[in-house]
XYZ file of C-alpha atoms in Angstrom:
505
model
C -135.090 -71.375 22.953
C -136.553 -67.923 21.752
C -135.601 -67.598 17.610
C -133.207 -65.173 16.513
C -135.029 -62.857 13.818
C -132.330 -63.124 10.707
C -132.656 -58.797 10.732
C -131.045 -58.553 13.928
C -127.711 -59.133 13.105
C -128.249 -56.526 10.372
C -129.106 -54.188 12.668
C -126.381 -54.558 15.046
C -124.255 -54.231 12.088
C -125.471 -51.010 11.052
C -125.480 -49.663 14.743
C -121.935 -50.344 15.078
C -121.135 -48.799 11.486
C -123.690 -45.740 12.541
C -121.361 -45.522 16.095
C -117.803 -45.855 14.161
C -118.759 -43.046 12.075
C -120.322 -40.752 14.673
C -117.344 -40.987 16.670
C -115.096 -40.384 13.236
C -117.453 -37.500 13.026
C -117.018 -36.443 16.374
C -113.076 -36.716 16.189
C -112.909 -35.132 13.017
C -114.659 -31.840 13.780
C -112.627 -31.484 17.125
C -109.646 -31.889 15.178
C -110.455 -29.278 13.003
C -108.474 -26.617 11.568
C -107.987 -24.110 13.854
C -106.482 -20.358 14.471
C -106.125 -20.756 18.384
C -102.805 -19.230 19.771
C -101.820 -17.317 16.298
C -102.184 -13.739 16.499
C -100.123 -10.339 16.705
C -99.959 -7.270 19.240
C -98.111 -5.289 16.612
C -99.706 -1.760 16.307
C -98.741 1.517 14.071
C -96.715 4.188 15.859
C -98.608 7.388 16.125
C -96.508 10.945 16.028
C -96.912 11.534 19.374
C -94.377 8.915 20.171
C -91.523 10.917 18.303
C -89.733 13.562 20.011
C -89.911 16.458 17.636
C -90.744 19.289 19.489
C -87.329 21.071 19.678
C -86.232 19.769 16.080
C -90.010 20.488 14.714
C -91.478 23.505 16.287
C -94.344 25.174 15.660
C -93.836 28.091 13.088
C -96.960 29.255 11.881
C -95.642 27.997 8.038
C -97.799 27.014 5.471
C -97.932 23.912 3.200
C -96.746 23.867 0.548
C -98.665 23.647 -2.448
C -98.968 22.567 -5.651
C -97.266 25.131 -7.234
C -94.280 24.987 -5.446
C -92.446 25.518 -8.467
C -94.047 29.191 -9.503
C -92.206 30.355 -6.292
C -88.779 30.124 -8.012
C -89.752 33.010 -10.467
C -89.036 30.967 -13.743
C -91.452 29.873 -15.809
C -88.934 27.362 -17.761
C -89.055 25.180 -14.483
C -92.596 25.131 -14.439
C -93.005 23.968 -18.162
C -89.918 21.541 -17.583
C -92.018 19.881 -14.800
C -95.170 20.026 -16.401
C -93.177 17.988 -19.264
C -91.607 15.921 -17.287
C -94.940 14.824 -15.489
C -96.728 14.198 -19.440
C -93.716 11.842 -21.013
C -91.881 10.372 -18.088
C -91.555 6.460 -18.661
C -91.561 5.836 -14.430
C -94.615 7.452 -14.723
C -96.403 5.371 -17.441
C -94.787 2.137 -15.385
C -96.604 3.508 -12.151
C -99.480 4.259 -13.688
C -99.510 0.768 -14.598
C -99.176 -0.733 -11.630
C -102.444 0.784 -10.419
C -104.346 -0.351 -13.335
C -103.341 -3.774 -12.362
C -104.139 -3.126 -8.910
C -107.747 -1.662 -9.847
C -108.259 -4.999 -12.420
C -107.316 -6.723 -8.945
C -110.226 -5.163 -7.022
C -112.773 -5.570 -9.527
C -111.837 -9.441 -9.929
C -112.056 -9.391 -5.990
C -115.181 -7.684 -6.372
C -116.624 -10.406 -8.518
C -116.596 -12.965 -5.769
C -119.209 -11.701 -4.312
C -121.912 -11.853 -6.892
C -123.513 -14.724 -8.306
C -122.142 -16.413 -11.452
C -123.791 -17.756 -14.367
C -122.911 -19.916 -17.361
C -123.291 -22.208 -20.202
C -122.238 -24.754 -22.305
C -122.880 -27.355 -24.648
C -120.979 -30.299 -26.152
C -122.174 -32.780 -29.285
C -119.774 -34.858 -29.600
C -119.368 -38.506 -30.958
C -118.604 -42.155 -28.593
C -118.137 -46.002 -28.927
C -118.801 -47.462 -25.725
C -116.838 -50.747 -24.928
C -118.212 -54.191 -25.226
C -116.124 -55.404 -22.186
C -117.776 -53.259 -19.539
C -121.399 -52.797 -17.898
C -122.637 -51.670 -21.020
C -125.034 -54.358 -22.896
C -125.324 -55.812 -25.999
C -126.717 -53.202 -28.353
C -124.880 -50.494 -26.714
C -121.398 -51.857 -26.338
C -119.207 -51.370 -29.608
C -121.753 -49.415 -30.752
C -121.120 -45.602 -31.725
C -123.568 -43.081 -30.664
C -124.136 -39.193 -30.797
C -124.195 -37.275 -27.005
C -125.522 -34.097 -26.905
C -125.228 -32.079 -23.882
C -126.968 -28.299 -23.213
C -126.209 -27.247 -19.667
C -126.867 -23.431 -17.732
C -125.528 -23.141 -14.460
C -126.088 -21.182 -11.201
C -123.460 -19.927 -8.220
C -123.171 -18.437 -5.466
C -120.952 -18.418 -2.358
C -122.795 -16.778 0.610
C -119.469 -15.803 2.518
C -120.692 -16.270 5.348
C -117.546 -15.487 7.015
C -116.834 -12.554 5.175
C -113.636 -14.289 3.158
C -114.609 -12.441 -0.177
C -115.408 -9.174 1.318
C -112.212 -8.906 3.298
C -110.703 -10.292 -0.012
C -111.902 -7.306 -1.493
C -111.093 -4.733 1.191
C -107.902 -6.216 0.980
C -107.529 -5.373 -2.724
C -109.270 -1.874 -2.551
C -106.614 -1.234 0.448
C -103.419 -2.534 -2.016
C -104.998 -0.304 -4.797
C -104.844 2.369 -3.039
C -101.527 2.386 -1.644
C -100.815 2.095 -5.338
C -102.734 5.470 -5.759
C -100.336 7.496 -2.933
C -97.322 5.505 -4.588
C -98.340 6.878 -8.183
C -98.069 10.392 -6.581
C -94.913 9.617 -4.888
C -93.535 9.021 -7.915
C -94.594 12.177 -9.308
C -93.662 14.377 -6.407
C -90.294 12.579 -6.888
C -89.907 13.497 -10.590
C -91.186 17.131 -10.066
C -88.444 17.360 -7.695
C -85.686 15.595 -9.411
C -86.170 18.563 -12.227
C -86.270 21.214 -10.152
C -83.077 19.926 -8.355
C -81.118 18.987 -11.619
C -81.947 22.583 -12.951
C -81.222 24.117 -9.668
C -77.549 22.164 -10.599
C -77.874 24.055 -13.758
C -78.033 27.194 -12.498
C -75.692 26.608 -10.058
C -72.788 25.696 -12.188
C -73.724 28.589 -14.716
C -73.176 31.175 -11.736
C -69.817 29.033 -10.968
C -68.817 29.853 -14.499
C -69.875 33.487 -14.334
C -67.483 33.426 -11.634
C -64.472 31.788 -13.318
C -64.933 34.245 -16.489
C -64.501 37.221 -13.998
C -61.367 35.646 -12.924
C -60.026 34.282 -16.408
C -60.822 38.528 -17.477
C -58.581 39.582 -14.584
C -56.220 37.272 -14.944
C -55.869 38.385 -18.638
C -55.582 41.443 -17.170
C -52.842 40.959 -14.854
C -50.710 39.129 -17.546
C -51.118 42.488 -19.442
C -49.869 44.581 -16.879
C -46.921 41.873 -16.054
C -46.179 42.143 -19.527
C -45.995 46.011 -19.149
C -43.831 45.880 -16.360
C -41.738 43.073 -17.933
C -40.744 45.254 -20.722
C -40.150 48.116 -18.452
C -37.719 45.813 -16.530
C -40.013 46.013 -13.205
C -40.867 42.184 -13.938
C -38.928 39.497 -14.837
C -40.358 36.302 -17.678
C -40.628 34.184 -14.292
C -43.625 36.937 -13.400
C -44.653 36.845 -17.038
C -44.966 32.773 -17.375
C -46.473 33.047 -13.775
C -49.728 35.054 -15.318
C -49.602 33.066 -18.324
C -49.893 29.303 -16.470
C -52.815 31.094 -14.213
C -54.830 32.457 -17.173
C -54.517 28.894 -18.597
C -55.265 27.243 -15.354
C -58.527 29.119 -14.886
C -59.396 28.022 -18.516
C -58.902 24.336 -18.136
C -61.469 24.906 -15.004
C -63.991 26.764 -17.317
C -63.653 23.874 -19.573
C -64.669 21.291 -17.147
C -67.415 23.346 -16.147
C -68.437 23.255 -19.351
C -68.601 19.481 -19.657
C -70.674 19.435 -16.341
C -73.208 21.771 -17.828
C -73.589 19.579 -20.676
C -73.713 16.160 -18.305
C -76.763 17.851 -16.061
C -78.401 18.928 -19.530
C -78.554 15.504 -20.427
C -79.787 14.081 -17.249
C -82.698 16.745 -17.216
C -83.294 15.294 -20.917
C -83.471 12.190 -19.458
C -85.801 13.258 -16.717
C -88.204 14.830 -19.117
C -88.494 11.310 -20.758
C -87.483 12.968 -24.119
C -83.187 11.751 -24.733
C -80.546 13.510 -23.939
C -80.826 15.657 -26.914
C -83.824 17.738 -25.220
C -81.678 19.181 -22.418
C -79.437 20.790 -25.223
C -82.688 23.370 -25.586
C -83.153 24.377 -21.968
C -82.047 28.082 -21.510
C -80.107 29.169 -19.104
C -82.026 29.028 -15.797
C -82.893 32.294 -13.636
C -83.821 30.641 -10.459
C -84.681 33.158 -7.389
C -83.751 32.829 -3.932
C -86.458 32.156 -1.696
C -86.845 33.241 1.984
C -86.377 31.118 4.978
C -89.756 28.967 5.372
C -91.539 28.452 8.468
C -93.023 25.249 9.470
C -96.774 24.711 9.727
C -98.162 24.790 13.000
C -99.540 20.894 12.749
C -96.658 18.866 12.704
C -95.733 15.862 12.901
C -99.466 14.986 12.751
C -101.081 16.542 9.961
C -97.872 14.938 8.015
C -99.714 11.623 7.980
C -101.930 12.772 4.919
C -99.586 15.119 3.277
C -96.697 12.622 1.769
C -97.695 10.050 -0.704
C -95.101 7.757 0.620
C -96.600 7.609 4.432
C -100.377 7.635 3.092
C -99.148 4.547 0.976
C -97.433 2.422 3.864
C -100.345 2.993 5.758
C -102.701 1.295 3.307
C -100.103 -1.174 2.867
C -101.259 -2.093 6.418
C -104.098 -1.966 5.851
C -104.112 -4.473 3.258
C -102.478 -6.495 5.293
C -104.530 -6.641 8.073
C -107.594 -7.453 5.632
C -105.369 -10.524 4.449
C -105.325 -11.768 8.228
C -109.037 -11.358 7.923
C -108.871 -13.503 4.150
C -106.434 -16.147 6.239
C -108.780 -16.387 8.835
C -111.238 -16.754 7.056
C -110.156 -20.077 5.366
C -110.642 -22.135 8.382
C -114.452 -22.086 8.543
C -117.084 -23.855 6.251
C -117.503 -22.502 2.530
C -120.929 -22.268 1.593
C -122.035 -22.414 -2.159
C -125.241 -22.184 -3.595
C -125.188 -24.302 -7.233
C -127.989 -24.807 -9.589
C -127.899 -26.244 -13.275
C -130.607 -26.559 -15.704
C -130.052 -28.310 -18.963
C -130.824 -31.013 -21.783
C -128.825 -34.354 -22.305
C -129.560 -36.846 -24.642
C -128.146 -39.783 -26.823
C -128.775 -38.464 -30.298
C -129.762 -35.228 -31.398
C -133.394 -36.053 -32.176
C -135.199 -35.177 -28.507
C -132.328 -32.780 -27.214
C -134.837 -29.962 -26.620
C -137.546 -31.717 -25.549
C -138.814 -32.120 -22.149
C -137.982 -35.617 -21.263
C -134.182 -34.604 -21.590
C -134.403 -32.341 -18.503
C -131.555 -32.726 -16.260
C -131.624 -30.329 -13.500
C -129.799 -30.578 -9.931
C -129.634 -27.722 -7.028
C -128.745 -27.793 -3.759
C -125.908 -26.358 -1.133
C -122.334 -27.442 -1.066
C -120.647 -27.205 1.837
C -116.925 -27.769 2.291
C -115.257 -27.664 5.975
C -110.855 -28.029 6.161
C -110.548 -30.847 9.005
C -107.034 -32.214 8.156
C -104.798 -30.016 6.399
C -101.396 -30.960 7.684
C -100.994 -27.348 9.314
C -101.202 -25.427 5.597
C -104.275 -23.062 7.076
C -102.383 -22.330 10.534
C -98.560 -21.882 8.120
C -100.782 -19.085 6.093
C -102.302 -17.295 8.567
C -98.695 -17.120 10.625
C -97.329 -15.930 7.212
C -100.231 -13.520 6.726
C -99.040 -12.605 10.070
C -95.862 -11.813 9.586
C -96.569 -9.797 6.339
C -98.948 -7.133 8.642
C -96.083 -6.853 10.808
C -93.958 -6.245 8.030
C -96.156 -3.787 6.329
C -95.823 -1.988 10.750
C -92.875 -1.992 9.988
C -92.426 -0.305 7.083
C -95.076 2.085 8.438
C -92.996 3.277 11.536
C -89.935 3.382 9.494
C -91.278 5.928 6.796
C -93.108 8.046 9.477
C -89.735 8.157 11.654
C -87.328 8.949 8.268
C -89.727 11.455 6.855
C -90.208 13.553 10.293
C -85.881 13.266 10.221
C -85.739 14.732 7.040
C -87.731 17.827 7.371
C -85.743 18.136 10.404
C -82.787 17.966 8.170
C -83.480 20.084 5.705
C -84.654 22.905 8.240
C -81.439 22.900 9.665
C -79.341 23.028 6.645
C -81.916 25.822 5.624
C -80.897 27.598 8.534
C -77.255 26.884 8.475
C -76.884 27.920 4.804
C -78.965 31.478 6.117
C -75.982 32.123 8.885
C -72.891 31.300 6.636
C -74.241 33.205 3.950
C -74.185 36.452 6.298
C -70.627 35.602 7.411
C -69.538 34.176 3.773
C -70.575 37.807 2.662
C -68.291 39.884 5.265
C -65.445 37.583 4.278
C -65.771 38.045 0.510
C -66.721 41.805 0.755
C -62.624 41.532 2.804
C -61.638 39.571 -0.158
C -62.784 41.951 -2.508
C -61.269 45.078 -0.967
C -58.262 43.223 -0.237
C -57.872 42.080 -4.238
C -58.753 45.792 -5.298
C -55.236 46.885 -2.829
C -53.476 44.312 -3.923
C -53.641 45.170 -7.868
C -53.303 48.553 -7.014
C -49.918 48.530 -4.779
C -48.722 45.953 -7.858
C -49.703 48.266 -10.530
C -47.837 51.095 -8.392
C -44.643 48.917 -8.252
C -45.251 48.558 -3.658
C -45.971 44.812 -4.406
C -45.085 41.809 -6.022
C -47.700 39.811 -8.068
C -47.807 36.673 -5.801
C -49.541 39.171 -3.483
C -51.941 39.421 -6.135
C -52.041 36.163 -6.997
C -52.548 35.066 -2.818
C -55.719 37.608 -3.107
C -57.074 36.848 -6.025
C -57.427 33.037 -5.053
C -58.782 34.265 -1.888
C -61.561 36.026 -3.394
C -62.211 33.196 -6.061
C -62.606 30.763 -3.323
C -64.834 33.453 -1.135
C -66.790 33.737 -4.717
C -67.323 29.856 -5.557
C -68.421 29.517 -1.682
C -71.427 32.213 -2.189
C -72.699 30.534 -5.213
C -72.261 26.700 -3.516
C -74.260 28.128 -0.589
C -76.674 29.925 -2.343
C -77.217 26.439 -4.519
C -77.371 24.052 -1.685
C -79.731 25.825 0.056
C -82.080 25.858 -2.710
C -81.465 22.603 -3.024
C -82.450 22.104 0.512
C -85.720 23.893 0.088
C -86.263 22.084 -2.625
C -85.899 19.041 -1.080
C -88.126 20.259 1.878
C -90.947 20.674 -0.348
C -90.358 17.104 -0.706
C -90.245 16.427 2.820
C -93.585 18.057 3.069
C -95.453 15.996 0.833
C -95.058 18.476 -2.509
C -98.932 19.626 -1.909
C -100.121 16.244 -1.742
C -103.053 16.071 0.365
C -104.604 12.597 0.842
C -108.193 14.230 1.415
C -108.246 15.721 -1.428
C -107.119 12.600 -3.279
C -109.614 10.343 -1.606
C -106.829 8.266 0.099
C -107.294 8.953 3.936
C -107.238 5.706 5.715
C -110.039 4.963 8.101
C -109.870 4.372 11.762
C -106.632 2.480 12.548
C -106.694 -1.101 14.369
C -104.505 -3.330 15.180
C -104.300 -6.912 14.163
C -105.725 -7.694 17.382
C -108.294 -6.091 17.596
C -109.174 -7.678 13.672
C -108.312 -10.962 15.967
C -111.777 -10.156 18.432
C -113.952 -8.592 15.956
C -113.339 -11.854 13.317
C -113.577 -14.232 16.776
C -116.891 -13.081 17.523
C -118.763 -13.868 14.198
């Protein structure tokens, strides 16, 4: 019988252990976390997918410039908008959000660079007598000194940090576009409130003319009562009508005061600032023509659309970040320092402590956390796509609505002018006949009510038309230009294309 080497059982045991470890490692890599089956086919809509040919025809018009407020011919409006843009708290909040987004971009960019640090520790420590410390050390106090300089660098082989930086950059640009949207919304809000103030003053002028007419009619009625041609009934009716129009004037004065308060708040100076504003003197603008390159050029002319597009880009980069987390992280670490008991040899060469080498980490079993995170990121991407599509669709509808309202007001002004001229003529004839004793006071009051209604209609149509023109200026971007602002988005990509790009790494 052959003798068995005493080392053979050990070798067999080691082989068995190695086989088990190899099998476990193989199974581990086979079960590594992966993103198979998780994707999205959603893509943002393009302008040619929307039916706009009849509602938004090419008319050879121009896009509004940043000086659009000057076109209304009232220098005070221009100065009020400038004042609001310089002091409104809403703009300060938007600027703060932009600064926060810029800080996020800087933080994401820092992850691409090596990091270095230094630490130093000096502390007293008493070792226990009841563990591994031998006599002479256990139960004794020692001074421990450590000085360490460290260097770490994540190689970012799969582009996780680069994608995170791109995501933060896209989010920053979305905030920059949002800042422009807030500025545009504030400027047009000031213009619309200012136009409302002009409309209220124009209505007040109408009521003042009617009040003067009613006082004249009251004097005429008093003369007729003294002459026995009218009774106290007509006299009291005339007095009632004069008091009624005065009540309407006072109500309008209250509305004017509220609008002034609103303007003061928009300027960021409080309601009293609005009391200093002089009466507006706005001109009526000609009917605008739409630009020829609608709706395509609108993508770079409206800050809300540009912001929504950058939001899609940001979430798309977030998908890249979520996918890169499935791959191994490779870090290069190095440390150099000194460590001693006592401080006498703290910086002696014999106290040197040096470490360097790669650190590799790979997610294998994580309970589905990475897959859930990627699914959530795809959901955020699809939400951003839907938001972009909704913003573009509403923008096109907004322009169409504004233009339709302006053209409708143009037609109303033609027919209303005819009606007002007829009402004025009827009122003048009724007053003449009443003065001559050929018509009762009721005829005059009826004619006056018709004339008042027509004059109110004229003022309201003119004010509404101007309000729609301000709204159209906002709908067309108010002079914003993504190219000039450095906010043009690159070539559009779908999440599915991003899948293919990452999988080819």
